[in-house]
Short mmCIF file of C-alpha atoms in Angstrom, two decimals:
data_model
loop_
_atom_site.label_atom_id
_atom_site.label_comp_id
_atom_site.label_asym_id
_atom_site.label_seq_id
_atom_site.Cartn_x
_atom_site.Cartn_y
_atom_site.Cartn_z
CA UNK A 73 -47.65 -13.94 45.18
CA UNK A 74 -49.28 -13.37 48.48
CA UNK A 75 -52.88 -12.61 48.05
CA UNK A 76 -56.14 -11.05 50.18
CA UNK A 77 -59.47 -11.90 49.87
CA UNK A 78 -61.78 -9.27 49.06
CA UNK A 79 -65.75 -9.52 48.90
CA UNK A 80 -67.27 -8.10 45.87
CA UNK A 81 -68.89 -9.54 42.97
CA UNK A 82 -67.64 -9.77 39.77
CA UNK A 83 -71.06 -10.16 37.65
CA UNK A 84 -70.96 -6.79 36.23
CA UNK A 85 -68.22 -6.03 34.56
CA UNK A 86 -67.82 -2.45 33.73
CA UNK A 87 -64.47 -1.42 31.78
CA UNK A 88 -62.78 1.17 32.81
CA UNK A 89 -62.92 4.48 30.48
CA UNK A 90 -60.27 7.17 30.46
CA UNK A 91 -62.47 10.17 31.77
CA UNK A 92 -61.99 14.13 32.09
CA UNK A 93 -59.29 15.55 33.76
CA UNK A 94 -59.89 16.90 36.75
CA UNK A 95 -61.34 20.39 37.10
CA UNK A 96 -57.64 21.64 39.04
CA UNK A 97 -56.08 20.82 35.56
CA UNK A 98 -57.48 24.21 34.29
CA UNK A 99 -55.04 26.08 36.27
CA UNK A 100 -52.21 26.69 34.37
CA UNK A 101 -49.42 25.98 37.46
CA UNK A 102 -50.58 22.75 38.37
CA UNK A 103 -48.52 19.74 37.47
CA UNK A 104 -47.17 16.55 37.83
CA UNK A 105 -43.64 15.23 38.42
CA UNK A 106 -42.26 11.59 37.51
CA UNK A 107 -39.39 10.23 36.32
CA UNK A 108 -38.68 7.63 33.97
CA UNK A 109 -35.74 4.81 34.20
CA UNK A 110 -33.81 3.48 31.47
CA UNK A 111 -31.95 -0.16 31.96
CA UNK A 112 -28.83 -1.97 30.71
CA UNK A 113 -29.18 -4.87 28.47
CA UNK A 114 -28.04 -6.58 32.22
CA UNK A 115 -31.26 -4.52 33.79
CA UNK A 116 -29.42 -2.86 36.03
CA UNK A 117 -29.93 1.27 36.12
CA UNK A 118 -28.29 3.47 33.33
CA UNK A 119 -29.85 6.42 33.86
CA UNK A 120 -32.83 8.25 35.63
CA UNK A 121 -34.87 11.44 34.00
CA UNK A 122 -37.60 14.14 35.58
CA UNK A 123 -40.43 15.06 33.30
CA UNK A 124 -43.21 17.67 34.05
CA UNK A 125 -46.59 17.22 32.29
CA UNK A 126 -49.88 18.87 33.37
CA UNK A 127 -53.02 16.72 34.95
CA UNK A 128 -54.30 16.45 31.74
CA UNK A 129 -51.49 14.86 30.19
CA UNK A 130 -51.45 16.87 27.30
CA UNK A 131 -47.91 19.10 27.74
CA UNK A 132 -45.13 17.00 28.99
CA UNK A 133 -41.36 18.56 29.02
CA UNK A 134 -37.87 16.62 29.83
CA UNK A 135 -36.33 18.63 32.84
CA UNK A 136 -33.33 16.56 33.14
CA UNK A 137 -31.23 15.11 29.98
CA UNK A 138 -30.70 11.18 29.78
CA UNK A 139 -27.17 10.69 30.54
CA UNK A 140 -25.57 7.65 30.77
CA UNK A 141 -24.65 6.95 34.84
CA UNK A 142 -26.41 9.81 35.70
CA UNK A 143 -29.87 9.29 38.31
CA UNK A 144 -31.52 12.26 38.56
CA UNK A 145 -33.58 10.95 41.70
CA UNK A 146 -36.99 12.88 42.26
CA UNK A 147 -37.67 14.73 45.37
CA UNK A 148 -40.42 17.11 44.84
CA UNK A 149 -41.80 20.30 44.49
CA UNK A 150 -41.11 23.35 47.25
CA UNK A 151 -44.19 24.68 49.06
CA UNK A 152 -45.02 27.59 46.56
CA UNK A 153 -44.76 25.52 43.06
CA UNK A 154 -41.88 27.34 41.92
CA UNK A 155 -38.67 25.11 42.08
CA UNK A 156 -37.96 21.43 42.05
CA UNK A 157 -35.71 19.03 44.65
CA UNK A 158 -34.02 16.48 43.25
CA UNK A 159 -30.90 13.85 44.36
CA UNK A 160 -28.33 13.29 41.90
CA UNK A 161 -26.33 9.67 41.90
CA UNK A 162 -23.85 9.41 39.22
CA UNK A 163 -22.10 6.08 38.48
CA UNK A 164 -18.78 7.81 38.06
CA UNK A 165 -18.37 8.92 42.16
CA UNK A 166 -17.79 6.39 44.33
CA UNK A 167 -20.53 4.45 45.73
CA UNK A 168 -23.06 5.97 48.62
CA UNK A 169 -22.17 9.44 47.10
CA UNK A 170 -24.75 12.31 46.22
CA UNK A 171 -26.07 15.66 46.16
CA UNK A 172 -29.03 17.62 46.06
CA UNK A 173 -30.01 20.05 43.48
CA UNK A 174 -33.03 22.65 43.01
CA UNK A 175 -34.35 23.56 39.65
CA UNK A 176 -37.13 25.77 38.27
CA UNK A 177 -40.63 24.52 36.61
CA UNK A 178 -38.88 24.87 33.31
CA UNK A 179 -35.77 22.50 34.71
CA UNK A 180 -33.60 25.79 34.60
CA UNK A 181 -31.16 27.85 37.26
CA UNK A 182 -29.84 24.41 38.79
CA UNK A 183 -27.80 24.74 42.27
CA UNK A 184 -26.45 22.20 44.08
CA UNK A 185 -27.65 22.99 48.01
CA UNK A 186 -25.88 19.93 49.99
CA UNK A 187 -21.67 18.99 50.17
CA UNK A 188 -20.04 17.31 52.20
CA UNK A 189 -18.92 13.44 51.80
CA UNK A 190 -21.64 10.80 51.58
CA UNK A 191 -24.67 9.86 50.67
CA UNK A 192 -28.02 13.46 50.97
CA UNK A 193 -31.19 11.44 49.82
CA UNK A 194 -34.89 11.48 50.45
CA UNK A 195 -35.65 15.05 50.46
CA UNK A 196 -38.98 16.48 51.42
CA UNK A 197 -38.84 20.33 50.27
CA UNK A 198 -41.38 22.14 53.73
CA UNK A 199 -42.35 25.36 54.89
CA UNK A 200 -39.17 24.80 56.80
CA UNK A 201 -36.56 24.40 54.64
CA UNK A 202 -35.75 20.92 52.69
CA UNK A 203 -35.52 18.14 55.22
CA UNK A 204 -33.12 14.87 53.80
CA UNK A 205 -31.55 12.10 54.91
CA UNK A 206 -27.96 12.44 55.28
CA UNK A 207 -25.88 9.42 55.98
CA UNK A 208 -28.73 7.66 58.82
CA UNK A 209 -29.80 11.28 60.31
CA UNK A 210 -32.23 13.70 59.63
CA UNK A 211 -31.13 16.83 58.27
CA UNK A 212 -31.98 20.34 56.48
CA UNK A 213 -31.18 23.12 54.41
CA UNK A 214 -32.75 26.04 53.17
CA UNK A 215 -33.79 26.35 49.46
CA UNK A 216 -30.69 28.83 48.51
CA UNK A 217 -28.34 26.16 50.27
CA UNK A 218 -27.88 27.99 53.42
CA UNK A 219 -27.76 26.55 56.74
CA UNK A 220 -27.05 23.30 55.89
CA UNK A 221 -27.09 21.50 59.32
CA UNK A 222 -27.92 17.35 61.01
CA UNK A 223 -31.00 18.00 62.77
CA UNK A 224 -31.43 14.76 64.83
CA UNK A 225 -29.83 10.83 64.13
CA UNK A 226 -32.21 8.11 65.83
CA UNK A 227 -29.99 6.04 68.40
CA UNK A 228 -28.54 2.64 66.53
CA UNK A 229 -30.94 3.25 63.87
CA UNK A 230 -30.97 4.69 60.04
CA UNK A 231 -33.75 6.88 58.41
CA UNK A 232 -36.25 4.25 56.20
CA UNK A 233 -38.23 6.60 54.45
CA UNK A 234 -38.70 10.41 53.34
CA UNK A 235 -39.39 12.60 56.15
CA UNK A 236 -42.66 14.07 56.61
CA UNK A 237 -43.15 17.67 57.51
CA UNK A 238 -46.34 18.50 59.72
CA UNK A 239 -48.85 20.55 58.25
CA UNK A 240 -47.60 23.84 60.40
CA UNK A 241 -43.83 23.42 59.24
CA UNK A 242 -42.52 23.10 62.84
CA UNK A 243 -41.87 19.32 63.02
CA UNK A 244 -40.82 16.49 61.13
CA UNK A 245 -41.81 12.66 61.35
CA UNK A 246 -39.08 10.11 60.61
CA UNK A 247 -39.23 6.67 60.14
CA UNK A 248 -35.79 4.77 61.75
CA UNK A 249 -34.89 1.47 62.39
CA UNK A 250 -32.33 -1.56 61.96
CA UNK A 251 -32.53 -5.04 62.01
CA UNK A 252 -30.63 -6.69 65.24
CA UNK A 253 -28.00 -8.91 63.35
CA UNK A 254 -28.89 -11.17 60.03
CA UNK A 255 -31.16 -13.83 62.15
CA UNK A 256 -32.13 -10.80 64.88
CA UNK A 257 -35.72 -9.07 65.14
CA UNK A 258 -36.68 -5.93 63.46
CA UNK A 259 -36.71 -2.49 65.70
CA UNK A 260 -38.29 0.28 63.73
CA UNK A 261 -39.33 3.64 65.56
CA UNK A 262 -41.46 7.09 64.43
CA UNK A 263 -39.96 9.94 65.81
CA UNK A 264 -41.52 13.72 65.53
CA UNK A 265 -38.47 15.86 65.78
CA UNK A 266 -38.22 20.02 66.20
CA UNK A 267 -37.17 21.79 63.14
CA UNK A 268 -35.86 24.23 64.86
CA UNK A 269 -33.96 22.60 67.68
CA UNK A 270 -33.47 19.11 67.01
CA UNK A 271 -35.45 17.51 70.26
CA UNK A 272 -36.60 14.68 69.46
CA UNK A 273 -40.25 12.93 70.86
CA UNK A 274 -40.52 9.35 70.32
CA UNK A 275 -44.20 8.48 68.90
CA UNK A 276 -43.61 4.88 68.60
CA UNK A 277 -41.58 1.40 69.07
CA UNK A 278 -41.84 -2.05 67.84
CA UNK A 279 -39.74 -5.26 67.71
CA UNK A 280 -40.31 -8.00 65.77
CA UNK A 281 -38.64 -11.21 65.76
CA UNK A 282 -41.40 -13.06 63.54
CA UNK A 283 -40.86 -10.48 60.19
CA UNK A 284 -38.10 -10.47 58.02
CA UNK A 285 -38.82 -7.45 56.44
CA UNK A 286 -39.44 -4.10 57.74
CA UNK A 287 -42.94 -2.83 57.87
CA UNK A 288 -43.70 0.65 56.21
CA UNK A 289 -45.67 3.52 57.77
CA UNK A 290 -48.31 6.53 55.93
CA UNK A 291 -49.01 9.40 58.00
CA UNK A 292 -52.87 11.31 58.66
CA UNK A 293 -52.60 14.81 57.24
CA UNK A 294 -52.61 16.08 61.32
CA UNK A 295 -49.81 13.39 61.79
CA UNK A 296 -51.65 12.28 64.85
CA UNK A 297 -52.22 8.30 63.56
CA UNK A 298 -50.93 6.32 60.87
CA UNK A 299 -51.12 3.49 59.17
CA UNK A 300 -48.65 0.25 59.48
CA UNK A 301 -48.42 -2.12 56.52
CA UNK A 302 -45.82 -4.17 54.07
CA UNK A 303 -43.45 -6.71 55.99
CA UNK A 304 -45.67 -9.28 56.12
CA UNK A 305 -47.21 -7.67 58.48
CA UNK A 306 -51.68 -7.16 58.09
CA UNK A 307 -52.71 -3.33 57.78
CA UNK A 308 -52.45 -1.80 61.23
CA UNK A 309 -53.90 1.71 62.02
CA UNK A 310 -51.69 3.21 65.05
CA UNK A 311 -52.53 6.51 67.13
CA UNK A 312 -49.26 8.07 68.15
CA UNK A 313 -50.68 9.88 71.54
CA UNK A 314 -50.93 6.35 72.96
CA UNK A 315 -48.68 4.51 70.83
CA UNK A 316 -52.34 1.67 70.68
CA UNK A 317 -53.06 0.00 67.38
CA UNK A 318 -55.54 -2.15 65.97
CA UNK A 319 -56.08 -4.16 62.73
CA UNK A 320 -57.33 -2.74 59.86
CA UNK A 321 -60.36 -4.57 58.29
CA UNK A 322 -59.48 -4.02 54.36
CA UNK A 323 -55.90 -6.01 53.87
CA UNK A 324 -53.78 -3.77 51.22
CA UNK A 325 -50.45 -2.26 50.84
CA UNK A 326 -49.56 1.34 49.53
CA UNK A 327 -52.07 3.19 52.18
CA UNK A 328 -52.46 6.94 51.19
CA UNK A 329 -54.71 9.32 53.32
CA UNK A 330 -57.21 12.10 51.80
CA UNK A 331 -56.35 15.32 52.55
CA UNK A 332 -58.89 15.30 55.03
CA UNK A 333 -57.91 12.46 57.08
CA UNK A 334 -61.35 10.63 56.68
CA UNK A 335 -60.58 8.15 53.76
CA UNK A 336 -57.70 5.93 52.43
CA UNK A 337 -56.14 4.90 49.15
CA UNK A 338 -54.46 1.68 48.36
CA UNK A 339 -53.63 -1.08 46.07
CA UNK A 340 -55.27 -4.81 47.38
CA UNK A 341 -55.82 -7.65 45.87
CA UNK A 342 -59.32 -9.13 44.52
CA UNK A 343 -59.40 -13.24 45.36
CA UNK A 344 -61.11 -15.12 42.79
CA UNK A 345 -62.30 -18.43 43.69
CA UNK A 346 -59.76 -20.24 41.71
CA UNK A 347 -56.85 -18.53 44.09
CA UNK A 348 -55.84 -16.05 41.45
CA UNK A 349 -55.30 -12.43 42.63
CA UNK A 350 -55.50 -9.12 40.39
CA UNK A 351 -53.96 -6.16 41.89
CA UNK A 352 -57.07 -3.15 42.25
CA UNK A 353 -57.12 0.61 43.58
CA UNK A 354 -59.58 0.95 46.61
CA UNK A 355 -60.40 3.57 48.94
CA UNK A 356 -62.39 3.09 52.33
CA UNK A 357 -63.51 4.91 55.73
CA UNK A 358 -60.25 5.30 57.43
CA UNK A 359 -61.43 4.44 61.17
CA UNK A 360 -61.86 1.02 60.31
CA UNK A 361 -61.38 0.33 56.96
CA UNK A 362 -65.41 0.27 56.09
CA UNK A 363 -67.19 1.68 53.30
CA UNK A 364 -64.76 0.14 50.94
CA UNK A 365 -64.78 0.81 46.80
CA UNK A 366 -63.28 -0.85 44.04
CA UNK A 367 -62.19 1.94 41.74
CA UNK A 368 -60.14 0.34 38.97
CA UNK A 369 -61.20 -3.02 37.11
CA UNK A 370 -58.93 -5.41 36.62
CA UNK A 371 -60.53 -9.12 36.23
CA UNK A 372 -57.96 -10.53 34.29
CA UNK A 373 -54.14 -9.80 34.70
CA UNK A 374 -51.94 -11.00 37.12
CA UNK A 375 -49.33 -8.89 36.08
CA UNK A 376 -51.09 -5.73 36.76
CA UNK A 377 -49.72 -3.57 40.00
CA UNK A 378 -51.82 -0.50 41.39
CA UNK A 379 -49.94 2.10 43.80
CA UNK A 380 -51.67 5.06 45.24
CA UNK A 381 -49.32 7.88 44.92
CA UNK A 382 -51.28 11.32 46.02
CA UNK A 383 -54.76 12.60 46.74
CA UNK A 384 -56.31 15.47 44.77
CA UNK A 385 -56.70 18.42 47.26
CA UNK A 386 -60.40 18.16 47.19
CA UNK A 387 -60.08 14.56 47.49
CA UNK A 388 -62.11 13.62 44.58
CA UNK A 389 -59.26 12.04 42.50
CA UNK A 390 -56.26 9.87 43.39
CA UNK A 391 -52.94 9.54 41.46
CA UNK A 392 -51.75 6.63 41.33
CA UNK A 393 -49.14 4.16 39.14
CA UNK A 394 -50.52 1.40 37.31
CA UNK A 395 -47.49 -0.90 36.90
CA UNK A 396 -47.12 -3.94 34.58
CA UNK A 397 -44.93 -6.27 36.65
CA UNK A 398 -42.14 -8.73 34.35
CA UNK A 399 -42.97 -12.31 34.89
CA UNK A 400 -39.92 -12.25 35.97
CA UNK A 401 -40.17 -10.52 39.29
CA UNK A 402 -37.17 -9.47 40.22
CA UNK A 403 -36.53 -7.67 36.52
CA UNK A 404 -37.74 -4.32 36.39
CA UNK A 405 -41.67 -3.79 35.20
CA UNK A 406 -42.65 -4.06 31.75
CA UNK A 407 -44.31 -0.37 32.15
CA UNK A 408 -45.46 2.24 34.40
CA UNK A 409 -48.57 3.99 33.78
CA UNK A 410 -49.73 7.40 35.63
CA UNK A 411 -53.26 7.78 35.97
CA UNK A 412 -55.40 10.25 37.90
CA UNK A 413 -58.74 8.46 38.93
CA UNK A 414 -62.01 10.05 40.07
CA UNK A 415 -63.15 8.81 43.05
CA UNK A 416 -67.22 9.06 42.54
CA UNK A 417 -66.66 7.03 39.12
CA UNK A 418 -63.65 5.27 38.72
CA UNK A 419 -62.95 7.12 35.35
CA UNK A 420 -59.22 7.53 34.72
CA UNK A 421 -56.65 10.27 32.91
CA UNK A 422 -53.73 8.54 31.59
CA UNK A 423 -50.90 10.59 32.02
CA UNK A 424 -47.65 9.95 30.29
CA UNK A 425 -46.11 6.69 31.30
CA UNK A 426 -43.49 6.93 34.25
CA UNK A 427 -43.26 6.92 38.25
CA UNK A 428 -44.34 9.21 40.20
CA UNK A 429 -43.70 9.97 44.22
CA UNK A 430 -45.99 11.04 47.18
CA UNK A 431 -45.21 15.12 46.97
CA UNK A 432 -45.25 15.29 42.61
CA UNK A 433 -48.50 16.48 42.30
CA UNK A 434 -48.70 20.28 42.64
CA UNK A 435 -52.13 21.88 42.99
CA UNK A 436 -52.37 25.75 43.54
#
């Protein structure tokens, strides 16, 4: 396990209580979304389900049944609250088949909104329609399944990750790239394409021939910067207007920006001095990765994985997963814990156990 060193001293140690809620959890339309995986004996996927539950944790309804060979794959929630984007794989279609579905909050009125042969994953549900991947290009559809339509495929490359929609619906940021034969370097390019017509600007390029694994990328809510991490590669912050980057003084993976743009969330890894390193949830100054706090508390298990997932919208809280990784790693984890964490304290709400996705937190 690849570890960071992280300074901070260990003397006091304060466990971590399961606080309030917070105060957004009052309104009676805001929610979370996760999904929970079941395994065969073999660990490989049987089936995937959507849940609902509110930030509290305290009302929690199936959306999707458990069927056998059936992955209902979570996408997220459209712009007003009201319906639901999901990607459904099922085991008995052949392979690098699926479709898209919407549902209501109550996991009613399904519609399938994509056809066509191959694979219609990743979707992002905008003010613009629901952007997805289809095949290795970037495409869209409306919510009723109108206009379904490729938008833009990057040259030689395949989308890597969701799209991103920018804050005033007009544009999309994609995340392509391929690797140059099994020994070859890693191209990976950001590209902020038109919703409307397609045209596509090129933000940003890199090769690398020292990497084996491709890097990841988390946007600024203007979409003007980002952050560079995973790969094997250290935290990078990147400006897109010049295309500069620099490194990133707190080492971490999992980098989530405040709605705000001014702060950071993400899992690191605290050193102790006999090389052991426990996963932790931090957040820090975004310019240079300053100002950095420890907000969860674990001392003492090696096994224990934080993800940032989503900010609250007035940034006090962050959801994130708390994963308990198999000894084993390549076996799935042991369990997957939501928790909403205040900022200012550290205090956590467990939510019902399950993963969760960047998008699944509504908040009117």
């Amino acid at each position: 396990m690849k570890t960071h060193k992280r300074v901070g001293s260990i003397c006091a140690l304060l466990l971590t209580a399961l606080g309030a809620p917070p105060a957004d959890a009052q309104s009676s339309t805001a929610a979370v979304l996760f999904s929970r995986t079941q395994y065969t004996q073999d660990n490989r996927i049987d089936s995937i389900s959507i849940f609902r539950t509110d930030p509290q944790g305290l009302r929690t309804i199936r959306l999707t049944p458990r069927i056998s060979g059936y992955q209902f794959k979570l996408g997220g929630w459209s712009p007003q609250g009201t319906g639901i984007v999901y990607e459904l794989v099922r085991n008995d279609r052949p392979a690098g088949q699926s479709q898209l579905y919407v549902m209501d909050r109550q996991g009613g009125g399904v519609r399938q909104v994509t056809h066509g042969q191959g694979s219609h994953s990743m979707p992002v549900w905008g003010p613009g329609g629901i952007a997805y991947a289809e095949g290795r290009c970037l495409a869209l559809v409306r919510g009723d399944g109108e206009n379904q339509h490729v938008l833009f495929c990057p040259p030689d490359d395949h989308l890597l990750r969701r799209p991103q929609w920018t804050t005033d619906g007009t544009s999309l940021l994609i995340q392509a790239g391929h690797r140059g034969g099994p020994q070859g370097p890693i191209y990976q390019t950001l590209w902020r394409v038109n919703a409307s017509t397609g045209q596509a600007t090129r933000l940003f390029r890199l090769e690398d021939e020292q990497h084996t694994q491709q890097p990841k990328f988390s946007f600024s809510p203007t979409r003007e910067e980002g952050m560079l991490w995973g790969g094997g590669w250290p935290a990078l912050r990147v400006t897109f207007s010049n295309g500069y980057f620099w490194s990133y003084n707190s080492e971490g993976y999992g980098f989530k920006y405040a709605p705000g743009g001014n702060r950071v969330a993400f899992g690191g890894y605290l050193v102790l001095p006999d090389g052991t390193g426990f996963s932790n949830l931090y957040v820090s100054d975004r310019r240079e990765g300053s100002d950095t706090h420890q907000l969860s508390r674990n001392y003492s298990n090696p096994d224990i994985h934080w993800v940032p997932v989503q900010w609250s919208r007035d940034a006090q809280y962050v959801l994130a997963i708390r994963r308990t990784l198999n000894a084993q790693r390549s076996l799935p984890p042991v369990k997957q814990e939501l928790r909403i964490v205040e900022v200012a304290t550290g205090r956590q709400t467990r939510l019902p156990d399950g993963e969760a996705i960047e998008g699944a937190w509504f908040q009117p």
